[in-house]
XYZ file of C-alpha atoms in Angstrom:
379
model
C -21.465 -1.360 -16.487
C -24.499 -2.593 -14.557
C -24.440 -6.003 -16.346
C -20.670 -6.380 -16.287
C -19.385 -9.592 -14.728
C -17.373 -9.039 -11.560
C -13.639 -9.354 -11.087
C -13.068 -12.323 -8.757
C -10.356 -11.814 -6.137
C -9.183 -14.790 -4.091
C -7.634 -13.467 -0.893
C -8.397 -10.495 1.354
C -4.789 -9.669 2.098
C -3.034 -6.406 1.333
C -2.925 -6.739 -2.451
C -6.463 -8.082 -2.754
C -7.925 -5.300 -0.636
C -5.965 -2.548 -2.393
C -7.142 -3.875 -5.752
C -10.699 -3.790 -4.401
C -10.265 -0.097 -3.554
C -9.010 0.562 -7.071
C -11.910 -1.253 -8.714
C -14.478 0.390 -6.459
C -13.182 3.848 -7.352
C -13.601 2.977 -11.053
C -17.092 1.466 -10.644
C -15.872 -1.962 -11.758
C -17.774 -4.756 -9.954
C -15.791 -7.259 -7.907
C -16.116 -10.021 -5.326
C -13.532 -11.072 -2.727
C -13.261 -14.596 -1.341
C -11.205 -15.169 1.824
C -10.306 -18.504 3.450
C -10.288 -17.072 6.999
C -13.518 -16.823 8.962
C -13.088 -13.116 9.750
C -10.652 -10.216 9.544
C -9.443 -11.066 13.051
C -9.035 -14.823 12.574
C -5.221 -14.742 12.751
C -2.536 -12.602 14.353
C -1.692 -9.711 12.009
C 0.516 -7.551 14.188
C 4.011 -7.732 12.711
C 5.432 -4.595 11.209
C 6.116 -3.813 7.576
C 8.435 -1.349 5.961
C 6.544 0.477 3.226
C 8.969 2.175 0.848
C 8.564 4.037 -2.433
C 6.877 1.257 -4.445
C 4.288 0.659 -1.751
C 3.748 4.326 -0.926
C 3.272 5.193 -4.598
C 0.757 2.367 -4.997
C -1.222 3.442 -1.937
C -1.271 7.083 -3.023
C -2.357 6.108 -6.539
C -5.323 4.088 -5.336
C -6.531 5.625 -2.074
C -8.264 8.949 -1.679
C -6.382 11.675 0.168
C -8.603 11.154 3.215
C -8.028 7.376 3.182
C -4.267 7.779 2.888
C -4.168 10.371 5.671
C -6.152 7.999 7.902
C -3.680 5.220 7.130
C -0.749 7.482 7.975
C -2.098 8.040 11.486
C -1.044 4.493 12.349
C 2.403 4.644 10.746
C 5.788 5.915 11.814
C 8.619 7.413 9.806
C 11.397 4.849 9.664
C 14.841 6.011 10.612
C 17.897 5.359 8.485
C 20.353 4.544 11.226
C 21.236 1.195 9.718
C 21.692 -2.121 11.490
C 23.348 -2.193 14.916
C 24.266 -5.632 16.253
C 24.317 -6.623 19.910
C 25.650 -9.921 21.231
C 22.641 -11.783 22.640
C 24.477 -13.319 25.589
C 26.798 -10.481 26.621
C 24.584 -7.596 25.531
C 27.647 -5.856 24.098
C 28.012 -4.434 20.557
C 28.897 -7.078 17.967
C 30.459 -6.809 14.486
C 28.219 -6.375 11.470
C 27.418 -9.478 9.460
C 27.821 -9.806 5.678
C 25.077 -7.936 3.872
C 24.454 -5.510 6.725
C 26.920 -2.696 7.314
C 26.258 0.518 9.135
C 24.497 2.454 6.418
C 20.973 2.293 5.130
C 19.632 -1.149 4.497
C 18.132 -2.399 1.217
C 15.133 -0.434 0.023
C 15.582 2.501 2.376
C 15.920 5.169 -0.280
C 13.339 7.957 -0.118
C 10.321 7.984 2.179
C 9.815 4.872 4.272
C 6.904 4.180 6.621
C 6.793 1.635 9.425
C 3.323 0.144 9.854
C 1.684 -2.830 11.522
C 0.343 -5.229 8.915
C -2.833 -5.421 10.975
C -3.371 -1.657 10.822
C -2.675 -1.498 7.089
C -5.008 -4.394 6.387
C -7.735 -2.898 8.590
C -7.521 0.421 6.735
C -7.762 -1.320 3.362
C -10.616 -3.492 4.660
C -12.766 -0.489 5.534
C -15.440 0.007 2.899
C -15.043 -3.506 1.468
C -16.999 -5.381 4.138
C -20.004 -6.192 1.956
C -17.876 -7.464 -0.930
C -16.081 -10.196 1.053
C -17.283 -13.773 1.453
C -15.523 -15.431 4.402
C -14.517 -19.060 4.982
C -14.015 -19.605 1.251
C -10.792 -21.489 0.621
C -10.057 -21.624 -3.101
C -9.069 -25.052 -4.443
C -9.200 -24.349 -8.175
C -11.125 -22.704 -10.983
C -12.835 -23.409 -14.293
C -12.639 -21.244 -17.407
C -15.200 -20.996 -20.210
C -15.539 -18.829 -23.299
C -17.648 -16.388 -21.299
C -15.688 -16.138 -18.045
C -14.236 -17.931 -15.030
C -15.580 -19.532 -11.846
C -13.731 -20.117 -8.580
C -14.054 -23.476 -6.799
C -13.980 -23.804 -3.009
C -13.053 -26.452 -0.462
C -16.665 -26.663 0.762
C -17.757 -27.907 -2.670
C -19.364 -24.664 -3.800
C -18.309 -22.356 -6.595
C -18.569 -18.654 -7.289
C -20.757 -16.922 -9.793
C -19.055 -16.370 -13.135
C -16.601 -13.501 -13.289
C -14.780 -11.831 -16.136
C -11.349 -12.269 -14.518
C -9.916 -14.224 -11.578
C -6.968 -12.845 -9.625
C -5.226 -15.141 -7.175
C -3.944 -13.220 -4.166
C -4.225 -15.932 -1.539
C -0.658 -16.553 -0.470
C 2.335 -18.771 -1.183
C 0.361 -22.040 -1.094
C -2.237 -20.833 -3.606
C -4.123 -23.551 -5.476
C -4.820 -20.995 -8.196
C -1.100 -20.502 -8.732
C -0.498 -24.238 -8.934
C -3.247 -24.715 -11.534
C -2.421 -21.642 -13.605
C 1.329 -22.230 -13.805
C 1.225 -26.046 -13.757
C 3.464 -25.953 -10.701
C 6.137 -23.758 -12.301
C 5.579 -21.029 -9.722
C 5.797 -22.094 -6.101
C 7.152 -21.029 -2.754
C 10.353 -22.653 -1.522
C 11.068 -23.323 2.145
C 14.399 -21.724 3.060
C 14.588 -23.733 6.284
C 14.788 -20.539 8.351
C 12.101 -19.936 10.958
C 10.695 -16.741 12.461
C 8.627 -15.554 15.385
C 6.927 -12.187 14.968
C 5.872 -10.338 18.089
C 4.948 -7.007 19.625
C 6.090 -5.558 22.926
C 5.421 -2.254 24.723
C 8.056 0.296 23.725
C 9.366 0.807 27.257
C 10.681 -2.773 27.321
C 13.322 -1.727 24.776
C 14.891 0.953 26.935
C 17.639 -1.353 28.219
C 19.099 -1.576 24.726
C 19.978 2.116 24.637
C 18.683 4.834 22.365
C 21.181 4.517 19.532
C 21.887 7.369 17.146
C 19.280 10.121 17.173
C 17.201 8.471 19.886
C 16.028 5.569 17.716
C 16.713 1.849 17.727
C 17.444 1.816 14.031
C 15.808 -0.911 12.025
C 14.586 -2.909 15.022
C 11.770 -0.506 15.823
C 10.627 1.510 12.820
C 9.514 4.330 15.136
C 10.296 7.976 15.704
C 12.694 9.048 18.449
C 10.955 9.414 21.796
C 8.635 6.434 21.409
C 10.470 4.441 24.074
C 8.814 6.569 26.769
C 5.307 6.160 25.336
C 3.396 3.561 27.323
C 0.732 3.270 24.625
C 3.119 2.228 21.840
C 3.942 -1.378 20.974
C 7.019 -2.074 18.855
C 7.204 -4.991 16.477
C 10.111 -7.420 16.405
C 11.090 -10.542 14.553
C 13.090 -13.431 15.988
C 14.863 -15.349 13.218
C 16.622 -18.690 13.362
C 18.866 -20.143 10.660
C 17.852 -23.513 9.165
C 17.661 -26.138 11.909
C 17.953 -23.640 14.761
C 14.444 -24.120 16.151
C 10.992 -25.462 15.387
C 7.575 -25.713 16.980
C 7.095 -28.274 19.754
C 6.014 -31.606 18.254
C 2.595 -31.458 19.922
C 1.752 -28.066 18.398
C 0.322 -27.791 14.891
C -0.084 -24.016 14.783
C 2.343 -21.464 16.160
C 0.230 -18.455 17.006
C -0.506 -16.614 20.219
C 0.886 -17.939 23.487
C 2.488 -20.981 21.812
C 4.791 -18.753 19.772
C 5.322 -16.291 22.626
C 6.390 -19.036 25.030
C 8.725 -20.489 22.401
C 10.448 -17.119 22.011
C 10.938 -16.936 25.789
C 12.464 -20.395 25.969
C 14.812 -19.730 23.065
C 16.100 -16.520 24.647
C 16.309 -17.678 28.270
C 20.117 -17.488 28.268
C 20.250 -14.080 26.585
C 21.490 -11.024 28.438
C 19.008 -9.624 30.935
C 18.618 -6.380 28.974
C 16.745 -8.349 26.282
C 14.402 -10.238 28.621
C 11.735 -7.486 28.958
C 11.122 -7.591 25.201
C 10.040 -11.228 25.386
C 8.550 -11.271 28.889
C 6.342 -8.220 28.305
C 5.262 -9.049 24.762
C 1.620 -9.104 23.713
C 1.119 -12.869 23.550
C -1.921 -12.575 21.291
C 0.187 -11.009 18.528
C 2.939 -13.649 18.476
C 3.194 -15.856 15.387
C 5.591 -18.608 14.304
C 6.305 -18.546 10.576
C 8.363 -20.405 8.037
C 10.546 -18.238 5.818
C 9.459 -18.796 2.222
C 10.787 -17.430 -1.048
C 10.042 -17.649 -4.743
C 12.951 -19.023 -6.739
C 15.770 -16.444 -6.797
C 16.499 -17.174 -10.469
C 13.358 -15.254 -11.385
C 9.607 -15.592 -11.854
C 9.165 -18.223 -14.601
C 6.888 -17.841 -17.582
C 3.751 -19.928 -17.869
C 1.071 -20.388 -20.485
C -0.937 -17.182 -20.219
C -4.646 -17.385 -19.488
C -6.570 -14.224 -20.427
C -9.071 -14.936 -17.637
C -6.714 -15.746 -14.736
C -3.623 -14.178 -13.184
C -1.839 -13.998 -9.811
C -0.248 -11.323 -7.659
C 1.511 -10.796 -4.345
C 2.768 -13.815 -2.399
C 0.776 -16.096 -4.690
C 3.299 -15.228 -7.377
C 6.520 -13.887 -5.844
C 6.998 -14.649 -2.167
C 10.072 -12.936 -0.734
C 12.008 -13.378 2.488
C 11.655 -10.563 5.057
C 15.187 -9.385 4.236
C 15.071 -6.082 2.390
C 11.457 -5.428 3.348
C 10.149 -5.637 -0.226
C 7.375 -8.257 -0.148
C 4.448 -6.035 0.813
C 5.698 -3.283 -1.475
C 5.705 -5.487 -4.577
C 2.265 -6.840 -3.683
C 0.835 -3.323 -3.403
C 2.522 -2.390 -6.683
C 0.873 -5.414 -8.351
C -2.551 -4.358 -7.119
C -2.202 -0.765 -8.271
C -0.902 -1.909 -11.670
C -3.726 -4.377 -12.322
C -6.264 -1.830 -11.098
C -4.829 0.759 -13.480
C -5.040 -1.616 -16.456
C -8.617 -2.575 -15.616
C -9.546 1.070 -15.143
C -8.087 2.064 -18.497
C -10.065 -0.692 -20.213
C -13.243 -0.199 -18.186
C -12.982 -3.817 -17.033
C -11.578 -7.048 -18.411
C -10.105 -7.179 -21.913
C -8.064 -9.602 -23.994
C -4.337 -9.214 -23.439
C -4.619 -7.561 -20.027
C -3.158 -10.436 -18.022
C -0.307 -10.853 -20.498
C 0.597 -7.165 -20.282
C 0.564 -7.266 -16.488
C 2.581 -10.473 -16.209
C 5.283 -9.315 -18.629
C 6.075 -6.183 -16.614
C 5.496 -7.781 -13.211
C 8.058 -10.518 -13.889
C 10.785 -7.922 -14.331
C 10.347 -5.937 -11.114
C 9.282 -8.931 -9.019
C 12.262 -11.042 -10.090
C 14.682 -8.249 -9.211
C 13.220 -7.919 -5.726
C 13.021 -11.667 -5.042
C 16.687 -12.064 -5.986
C 17.817 -9.139 -3.820
C 15.815 -10.340 -0.841
C 17.055 -13.926 -1.111
C 20.703 -12.923 -1.452
C 20.443 -10.722 1.632
C 18.663 -13.431 3.630
C 21.208 -16.046 2.573
C 24.041 -13.938 3.959
C 22.311 -13.063 7.213
C 20.675 -16.390 8.032
C 23.052 -18.946 6.472
C 20.508 -20.235 3.964
C 22.058 -22.710 1.534
C 19.246 -24.984 0.318
C 15.675 -24.539 -0.865
C 13.035 -27.219 -0.389
């Protein structure tokens, strides 16, 4: 395989890095191109819920030592369900449609709570030399012998045998490959992700079994650990809030200060969460989704395919987005491993199966988000 053309991966996110691990273990050459300038270019601290699809993908690809290392930064998620508190009074509030007191969507079997930053850092380890930074993909060109990736700086990659777009919901690769059929829709809802020392949550009470249910994703007892930071997400329905007009990017202190202003009239028991947050980890985000009617078909290209948020962005509701992305990566890696590299028909086989499980998860996530956050229109 010394003369084999590399697999080109656009995007050093979770799916791109897990695929890199899979290819490396099978001695299949690859190159990763990432638009950011470094691994630490943006806040990565919000927490993910890794359930069976994601866990199975990680275990399939990573060595036992790598998976055990990853687990050191995770916590077993409790199944206490969703417990609502009135923001102004601080008193218990009724459940909303789509919530209930039982386990939330996707909580069957083992579930791990993990910071996206920690997961990405673990998957990044060992791939440092394969990544080219500050390479924003703007398109690609296909020939009879392979595919080349084009970048915003005017350069292009060496020729690869296969291009995999894993560079997010605004992927230029997705737009070109699917002729605009696949895209991310703005739900209108807005989010602020943040992290706060665990002790700031103590005023909310321990809840059943000493946990805070789905708000924390940590084991009982963590609220007394001064070294632990708990992730949170602040969500506003369409039109509820936006960034200040003079701010183009909502990361760091800009997002942290916005969360403080929006919660100024909340009950005092909530104030420590926002006042004591780690400002550097705060991030303002739009809530995107693929179309809930399903992932559409496009004219297959044997040399190009897409995975993760580039193909099937989901809302945070249900906690499935990262899990499907990891499943994509393990699946493509398995197909490439079985073939010893690229082959005709590989992208078609992947896309046919991916559309089924991805569409199911996008629909579930959107329906849950619509109920919780009053989403009615997609833009």
